[in-house]
mmCIF file of C-alpha atoms in Angstrom:
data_model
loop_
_atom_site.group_PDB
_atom_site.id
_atom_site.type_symbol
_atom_site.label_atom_id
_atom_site.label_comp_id
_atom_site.label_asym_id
_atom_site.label_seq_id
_atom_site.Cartn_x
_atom_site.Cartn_y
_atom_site.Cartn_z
ATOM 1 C CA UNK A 1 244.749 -18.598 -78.300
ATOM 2 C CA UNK A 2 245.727 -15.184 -76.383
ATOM 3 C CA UNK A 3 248.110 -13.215 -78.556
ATOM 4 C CA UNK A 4 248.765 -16.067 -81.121
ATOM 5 C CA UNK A 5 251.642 -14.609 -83.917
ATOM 6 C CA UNK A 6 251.300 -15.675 -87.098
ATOM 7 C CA UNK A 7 254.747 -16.858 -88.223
ATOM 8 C CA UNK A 8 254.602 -15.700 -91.845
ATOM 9 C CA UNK A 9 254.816 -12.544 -93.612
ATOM 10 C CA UNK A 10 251.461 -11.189 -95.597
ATOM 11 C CA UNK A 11 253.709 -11.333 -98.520
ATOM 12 C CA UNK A 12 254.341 -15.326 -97.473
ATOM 13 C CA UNK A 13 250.900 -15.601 -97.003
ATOM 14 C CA UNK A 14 249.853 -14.477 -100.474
ATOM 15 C CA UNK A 15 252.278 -16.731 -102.353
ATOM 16 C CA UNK A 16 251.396 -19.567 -100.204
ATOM 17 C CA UNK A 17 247.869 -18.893 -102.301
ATOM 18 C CA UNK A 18 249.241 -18.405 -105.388
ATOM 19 C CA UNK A 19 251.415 -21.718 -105.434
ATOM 20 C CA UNK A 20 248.082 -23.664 -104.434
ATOM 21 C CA UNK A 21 246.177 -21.826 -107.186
ATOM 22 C CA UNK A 22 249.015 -22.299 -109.633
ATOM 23 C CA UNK A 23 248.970 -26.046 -108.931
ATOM 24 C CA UNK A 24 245.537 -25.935 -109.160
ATOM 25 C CA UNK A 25 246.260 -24.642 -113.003
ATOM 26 C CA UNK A 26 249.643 -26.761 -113.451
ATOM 27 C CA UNK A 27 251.483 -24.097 -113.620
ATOM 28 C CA UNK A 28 253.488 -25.055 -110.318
ATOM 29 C CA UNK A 29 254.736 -28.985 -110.288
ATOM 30 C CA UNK A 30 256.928 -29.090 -107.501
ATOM 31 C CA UNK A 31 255.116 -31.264 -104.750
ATOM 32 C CA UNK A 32 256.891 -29.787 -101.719
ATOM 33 C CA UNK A 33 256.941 -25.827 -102.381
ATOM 34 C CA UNK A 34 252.368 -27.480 -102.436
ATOM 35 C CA UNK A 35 253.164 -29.019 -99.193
ATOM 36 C CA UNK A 36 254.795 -25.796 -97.603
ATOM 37 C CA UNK A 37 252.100 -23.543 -99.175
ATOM 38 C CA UNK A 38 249.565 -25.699 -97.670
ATOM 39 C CA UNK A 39 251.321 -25.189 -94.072
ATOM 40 C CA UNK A 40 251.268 -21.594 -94.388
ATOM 41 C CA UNK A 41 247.562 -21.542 -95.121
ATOM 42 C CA UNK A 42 246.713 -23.563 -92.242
ATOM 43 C CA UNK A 43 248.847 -21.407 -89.780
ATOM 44 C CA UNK A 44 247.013 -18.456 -91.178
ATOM 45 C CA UNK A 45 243.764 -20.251 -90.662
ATOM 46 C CA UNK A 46 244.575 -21.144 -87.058
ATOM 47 C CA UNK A 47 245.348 -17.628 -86.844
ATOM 48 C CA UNK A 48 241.877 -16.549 -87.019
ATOM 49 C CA UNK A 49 240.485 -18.597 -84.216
ATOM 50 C CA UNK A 50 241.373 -16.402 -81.388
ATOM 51 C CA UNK A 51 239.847 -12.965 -82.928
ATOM 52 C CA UNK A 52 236.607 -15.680 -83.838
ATOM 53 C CA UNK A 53 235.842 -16.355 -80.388
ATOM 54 C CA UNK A 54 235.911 -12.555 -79.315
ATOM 55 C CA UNK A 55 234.024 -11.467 -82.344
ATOM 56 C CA UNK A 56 231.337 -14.101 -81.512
ATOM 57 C CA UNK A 57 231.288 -13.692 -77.466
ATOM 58 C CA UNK A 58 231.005 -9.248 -78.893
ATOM 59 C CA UNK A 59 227.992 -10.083 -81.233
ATOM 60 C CA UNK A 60 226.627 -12.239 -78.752
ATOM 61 C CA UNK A 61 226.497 -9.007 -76.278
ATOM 62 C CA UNK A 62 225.080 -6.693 -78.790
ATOM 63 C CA UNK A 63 222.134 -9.344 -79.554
ATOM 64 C CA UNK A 64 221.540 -9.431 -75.835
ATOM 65 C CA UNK A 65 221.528 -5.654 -75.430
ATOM 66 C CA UNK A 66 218.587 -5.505 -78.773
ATOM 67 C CA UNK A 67 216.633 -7.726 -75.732
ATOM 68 C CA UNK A 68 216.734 -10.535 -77.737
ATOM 69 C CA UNK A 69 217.633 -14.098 -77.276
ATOM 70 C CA UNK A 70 221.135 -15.219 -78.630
ATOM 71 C CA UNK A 71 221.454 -17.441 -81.993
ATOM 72 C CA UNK A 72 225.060 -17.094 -82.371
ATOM 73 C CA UNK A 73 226.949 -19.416 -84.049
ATOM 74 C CA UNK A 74 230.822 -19.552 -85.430
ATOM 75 C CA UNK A 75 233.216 -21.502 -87.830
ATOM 76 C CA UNK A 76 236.335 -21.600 -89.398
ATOM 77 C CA UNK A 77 236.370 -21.826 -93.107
ATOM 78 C CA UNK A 78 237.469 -25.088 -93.389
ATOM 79 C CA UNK A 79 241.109 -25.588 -95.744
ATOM 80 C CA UNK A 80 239.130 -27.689 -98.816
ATOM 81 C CA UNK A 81 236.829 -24.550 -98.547
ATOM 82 C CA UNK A 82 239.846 -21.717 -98.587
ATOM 83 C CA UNK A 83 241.880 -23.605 -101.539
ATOM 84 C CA UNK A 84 238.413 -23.577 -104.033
ATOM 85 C CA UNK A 85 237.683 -19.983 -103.062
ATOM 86 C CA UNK A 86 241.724 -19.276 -104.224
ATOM 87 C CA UNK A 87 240.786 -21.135 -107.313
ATOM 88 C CA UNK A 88 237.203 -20.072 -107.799
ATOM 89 C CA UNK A 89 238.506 -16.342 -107.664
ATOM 90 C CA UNK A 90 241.842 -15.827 -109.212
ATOM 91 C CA UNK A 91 242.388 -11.868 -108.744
ATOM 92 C CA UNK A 92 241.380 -12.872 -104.621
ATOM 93 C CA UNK A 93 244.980 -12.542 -102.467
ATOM 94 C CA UNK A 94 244.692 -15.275 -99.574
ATOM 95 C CA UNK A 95 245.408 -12.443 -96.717
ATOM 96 C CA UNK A 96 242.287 -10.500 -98.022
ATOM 97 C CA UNK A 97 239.821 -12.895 -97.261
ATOM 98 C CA UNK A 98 237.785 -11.606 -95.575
ATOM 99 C CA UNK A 99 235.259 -14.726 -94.381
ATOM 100 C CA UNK A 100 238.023 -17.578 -93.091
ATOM 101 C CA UNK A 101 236.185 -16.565 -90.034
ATOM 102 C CA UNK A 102 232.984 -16.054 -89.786
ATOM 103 C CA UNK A 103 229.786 -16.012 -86.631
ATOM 104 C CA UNK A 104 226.284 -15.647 -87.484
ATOM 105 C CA UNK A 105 223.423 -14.501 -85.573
ATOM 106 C CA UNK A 106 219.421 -15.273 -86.717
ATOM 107 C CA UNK A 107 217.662 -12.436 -85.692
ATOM 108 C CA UNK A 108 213.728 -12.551 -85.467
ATOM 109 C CA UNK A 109 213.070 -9.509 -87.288
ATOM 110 C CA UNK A 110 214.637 -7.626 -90.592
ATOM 111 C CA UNK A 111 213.940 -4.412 -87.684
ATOM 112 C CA UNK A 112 216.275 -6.711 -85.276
ATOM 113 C CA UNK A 113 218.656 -7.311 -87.860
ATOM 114 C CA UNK A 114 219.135 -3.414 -89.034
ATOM 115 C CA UNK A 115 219.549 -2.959 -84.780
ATOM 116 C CA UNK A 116 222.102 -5.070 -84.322
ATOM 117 C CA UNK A 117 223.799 -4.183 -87.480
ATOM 118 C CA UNK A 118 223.622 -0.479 -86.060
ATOM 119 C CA UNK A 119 225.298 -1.470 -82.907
ATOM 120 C CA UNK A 120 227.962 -3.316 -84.544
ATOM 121 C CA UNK A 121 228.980 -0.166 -86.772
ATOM 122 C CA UNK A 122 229.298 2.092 -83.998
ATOM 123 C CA UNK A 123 231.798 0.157 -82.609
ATOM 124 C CA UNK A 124 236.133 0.902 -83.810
ATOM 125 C CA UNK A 125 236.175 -2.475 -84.855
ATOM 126 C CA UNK A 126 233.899 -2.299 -88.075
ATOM 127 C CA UNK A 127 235.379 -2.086 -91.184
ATOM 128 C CA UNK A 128 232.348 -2.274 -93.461
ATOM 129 C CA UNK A 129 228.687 -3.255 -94.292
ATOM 130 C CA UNK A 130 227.194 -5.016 -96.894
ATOM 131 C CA UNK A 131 223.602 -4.931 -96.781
ATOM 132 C CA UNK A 132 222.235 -7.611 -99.008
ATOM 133 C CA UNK A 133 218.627 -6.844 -98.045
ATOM 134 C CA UNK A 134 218.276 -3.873 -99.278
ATOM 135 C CA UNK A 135 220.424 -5.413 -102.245
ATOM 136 C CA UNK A 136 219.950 -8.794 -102.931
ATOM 137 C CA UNK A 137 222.641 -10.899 -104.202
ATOM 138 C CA UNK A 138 222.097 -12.426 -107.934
ATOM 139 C CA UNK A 139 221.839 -15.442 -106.410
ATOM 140 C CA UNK A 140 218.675 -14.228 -104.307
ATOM 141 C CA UNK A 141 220.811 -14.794 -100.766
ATOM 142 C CA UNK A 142 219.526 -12.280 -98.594
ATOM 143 C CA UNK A 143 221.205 -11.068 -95.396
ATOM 144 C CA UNK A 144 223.481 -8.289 -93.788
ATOM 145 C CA UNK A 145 227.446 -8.745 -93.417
ATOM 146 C CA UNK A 146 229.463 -7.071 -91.117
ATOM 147 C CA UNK A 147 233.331 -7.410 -91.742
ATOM 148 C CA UNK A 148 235.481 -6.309 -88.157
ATOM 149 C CA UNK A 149 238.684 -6.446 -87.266
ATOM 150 C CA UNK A 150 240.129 -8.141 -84.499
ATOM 151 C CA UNK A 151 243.869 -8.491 -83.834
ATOM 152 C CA UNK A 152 244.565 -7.659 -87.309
ATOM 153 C CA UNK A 153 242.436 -10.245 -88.845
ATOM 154 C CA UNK A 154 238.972 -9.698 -90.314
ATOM 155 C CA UNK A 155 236.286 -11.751 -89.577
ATOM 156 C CA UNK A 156 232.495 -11.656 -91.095
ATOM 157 C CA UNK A 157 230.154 -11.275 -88.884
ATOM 158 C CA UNK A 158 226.425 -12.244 -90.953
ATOM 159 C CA UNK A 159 222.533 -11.465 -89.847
ATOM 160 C CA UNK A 160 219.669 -13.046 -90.975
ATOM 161 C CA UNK A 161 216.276 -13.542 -90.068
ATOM 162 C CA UNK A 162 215.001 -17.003 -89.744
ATOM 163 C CA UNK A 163 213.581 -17.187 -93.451
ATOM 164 C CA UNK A 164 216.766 -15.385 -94.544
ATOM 165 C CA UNK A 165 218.749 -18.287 -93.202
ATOM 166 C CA UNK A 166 216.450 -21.173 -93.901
ATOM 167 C CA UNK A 167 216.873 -20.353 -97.688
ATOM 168 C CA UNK A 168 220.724 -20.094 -97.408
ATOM 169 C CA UNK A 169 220.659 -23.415 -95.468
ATOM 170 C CA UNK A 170 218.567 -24.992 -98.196
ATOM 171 C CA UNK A 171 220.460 -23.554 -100.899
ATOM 172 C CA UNK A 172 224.282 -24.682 -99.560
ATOM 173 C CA UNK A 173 222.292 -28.437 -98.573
ATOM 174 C CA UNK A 174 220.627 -28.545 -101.946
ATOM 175 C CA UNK A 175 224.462 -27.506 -103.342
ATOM 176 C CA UNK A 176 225.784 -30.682 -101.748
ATOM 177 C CA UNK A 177 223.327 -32.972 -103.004
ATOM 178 C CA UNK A 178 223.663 -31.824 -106.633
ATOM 179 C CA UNK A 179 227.473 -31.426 -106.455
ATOM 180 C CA UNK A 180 227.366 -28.147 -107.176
ATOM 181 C CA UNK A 181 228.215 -24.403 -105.408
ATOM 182 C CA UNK A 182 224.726 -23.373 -105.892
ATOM 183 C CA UNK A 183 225.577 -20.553 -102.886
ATOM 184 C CA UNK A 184 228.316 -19.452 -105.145
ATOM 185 C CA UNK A 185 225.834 -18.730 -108.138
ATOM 186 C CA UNK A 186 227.366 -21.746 -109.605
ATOM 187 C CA UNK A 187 225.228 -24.548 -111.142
ATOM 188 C CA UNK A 188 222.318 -25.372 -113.376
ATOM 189 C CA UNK A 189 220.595 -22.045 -114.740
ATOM 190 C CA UNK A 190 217.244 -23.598 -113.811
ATOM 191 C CA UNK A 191 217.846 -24.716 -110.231
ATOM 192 C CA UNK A 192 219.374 -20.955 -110.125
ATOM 193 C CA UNK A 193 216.786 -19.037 -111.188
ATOM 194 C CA UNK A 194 213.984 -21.087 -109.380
ATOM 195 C CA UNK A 195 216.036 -19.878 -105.845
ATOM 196 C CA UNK A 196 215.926 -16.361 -107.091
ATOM 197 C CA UNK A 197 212.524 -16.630 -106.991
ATOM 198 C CA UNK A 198 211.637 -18.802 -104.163
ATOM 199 C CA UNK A 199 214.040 -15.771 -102.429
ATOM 200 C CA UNK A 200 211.681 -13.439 -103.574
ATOM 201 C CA UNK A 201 208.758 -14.739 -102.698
ATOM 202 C CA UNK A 202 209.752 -15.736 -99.237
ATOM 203 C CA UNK A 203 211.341 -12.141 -98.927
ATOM 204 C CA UNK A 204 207.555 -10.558 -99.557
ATOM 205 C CA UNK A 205 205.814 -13.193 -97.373
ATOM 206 C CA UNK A 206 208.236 -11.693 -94.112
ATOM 207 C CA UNK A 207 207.549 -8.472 -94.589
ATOM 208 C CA UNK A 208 203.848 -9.772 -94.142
ATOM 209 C CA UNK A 209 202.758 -8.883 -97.880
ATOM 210 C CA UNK A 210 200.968 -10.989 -100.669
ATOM 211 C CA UNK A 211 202.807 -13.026 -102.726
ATOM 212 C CA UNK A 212 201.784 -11.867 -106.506
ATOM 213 C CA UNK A 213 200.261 -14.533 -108.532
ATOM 214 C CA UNK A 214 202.441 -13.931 -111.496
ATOM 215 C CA UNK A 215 205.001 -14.777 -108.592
ATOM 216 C CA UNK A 216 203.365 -18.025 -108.293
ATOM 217 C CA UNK A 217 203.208 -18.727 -111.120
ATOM 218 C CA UNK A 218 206.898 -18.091 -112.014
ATOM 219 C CA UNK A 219 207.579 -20.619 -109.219
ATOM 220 C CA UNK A 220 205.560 -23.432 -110.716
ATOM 221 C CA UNK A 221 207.001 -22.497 -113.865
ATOM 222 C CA UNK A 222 210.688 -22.622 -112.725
ATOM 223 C CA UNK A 223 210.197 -25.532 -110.566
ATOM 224 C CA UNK A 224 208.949 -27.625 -113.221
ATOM 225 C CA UNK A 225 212.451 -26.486 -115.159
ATOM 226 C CA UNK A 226 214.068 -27.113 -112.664
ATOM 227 C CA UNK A 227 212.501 -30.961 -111.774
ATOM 228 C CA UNK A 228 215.026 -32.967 -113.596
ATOM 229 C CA UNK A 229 218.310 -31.252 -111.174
ATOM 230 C CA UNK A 230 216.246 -31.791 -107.883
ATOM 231 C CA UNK A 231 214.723 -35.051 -108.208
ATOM 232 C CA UNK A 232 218.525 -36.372 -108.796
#
């Protein structure tokens, strides 16, 4: 909503996600200071709605003005996801998250991408890039991140091309199925390393070049290793 305040502190905010993580590691034991942490972190989720919608409705415009049709999407991080991420990176303070809110746009081109990604930095708003396809993540997750600012919260604004986000979608739906944060680079070293190189090879195949045979190969190889996760 229209100038929403959030009614706690940054410093409030950042204990609210240590007590959770604490708990998390029985180190806290006292039910109620979980229950008010818990409040806090929802407020300052709610907070980021607002500054969502504009962020989506400004990458919306910027897709439009590349002359290309609109695949915009948005979400809140939802609270089970928040409370692992506190857990799953201890050093992380809950007010510098930077992804509770996030839109997405699937470009058709990596040339799209880069032009949108151009437009969006040359606006105040942009904090910073990360480009990971010029750098792949370990994971193989391929894509281009744009963090902004709006009303003092940061949102993450992602790009992909349609292979880019089929193999993320497969990845976090494959995750679910095997109980595991695959996405996270978290999960059996086989399944792992056979989406590194499916990433690869799908990564070579958009930018209209041969996929190597010893690439082939590799993914035979890997998916073979990799049978007795997937067939679960």
């Amino acid at each position: 909503m229209p100038g929403f305040q959030l009614p706690h502190t940054t410093s409030q905010v950042n204990k609210a996600g240590k007590v959770v993580r604490y708990w998390v590691e029985r180190r806290e034991t006292d039910p109620e200071k979980l229950r008010h942490a818990i409040t806090v972190i929802q407020d300052f989720r709610a907070a980021h709605a607002y500054p969502l919608t504009k962020a989506s409705m400004g990458l919306r415009s910027m897709v439009k003005s590349e002359g290309v049709e609109p695949q915009v999407s948005q979400r809140l991080k939802r609270l089970p996801t928040i409370l692992n991420k506190l857990t799953r990176e201890p050093t992380m303070s809950l007010a510098n998250m930077q992804d509770i809110g996030g839109c997405r746009a699937v470009l058709p081109t990596i040339d799209d991408v880069y032009a949108v990604a151009h437009r969006r930095a040359m606006r105040k708003r942009t904090v910073y890039t990360r480009d990971y396809i010029a750098d792949p993540a370990e994971s193989g997750y391929r894509g281009l991140h744009v963090i902004v600012d709006y009303d003092d919260r940061r949102i993450e604004a992602q790009l992909r091309t349609p292979a880019q986000h089929d193999w993320a979608v497969t990845v976090e739906k494959l995750g679910g199925r095997i109980a595991e944060d695959l996405k996270s680079g978290r999960g059996p070293e086989e399944v792992l390393a056979l989406l590194q190189v499916i990433s690869e090879a799908m990564a070579l195949e958009e930018l209209g070049q041969a996929v190597p045979a010893e690439l082939e190969q590799e993914i035979v190889r890997r998916r073979a290793l990799a049978n007795p996760y997937l067939s679960r």
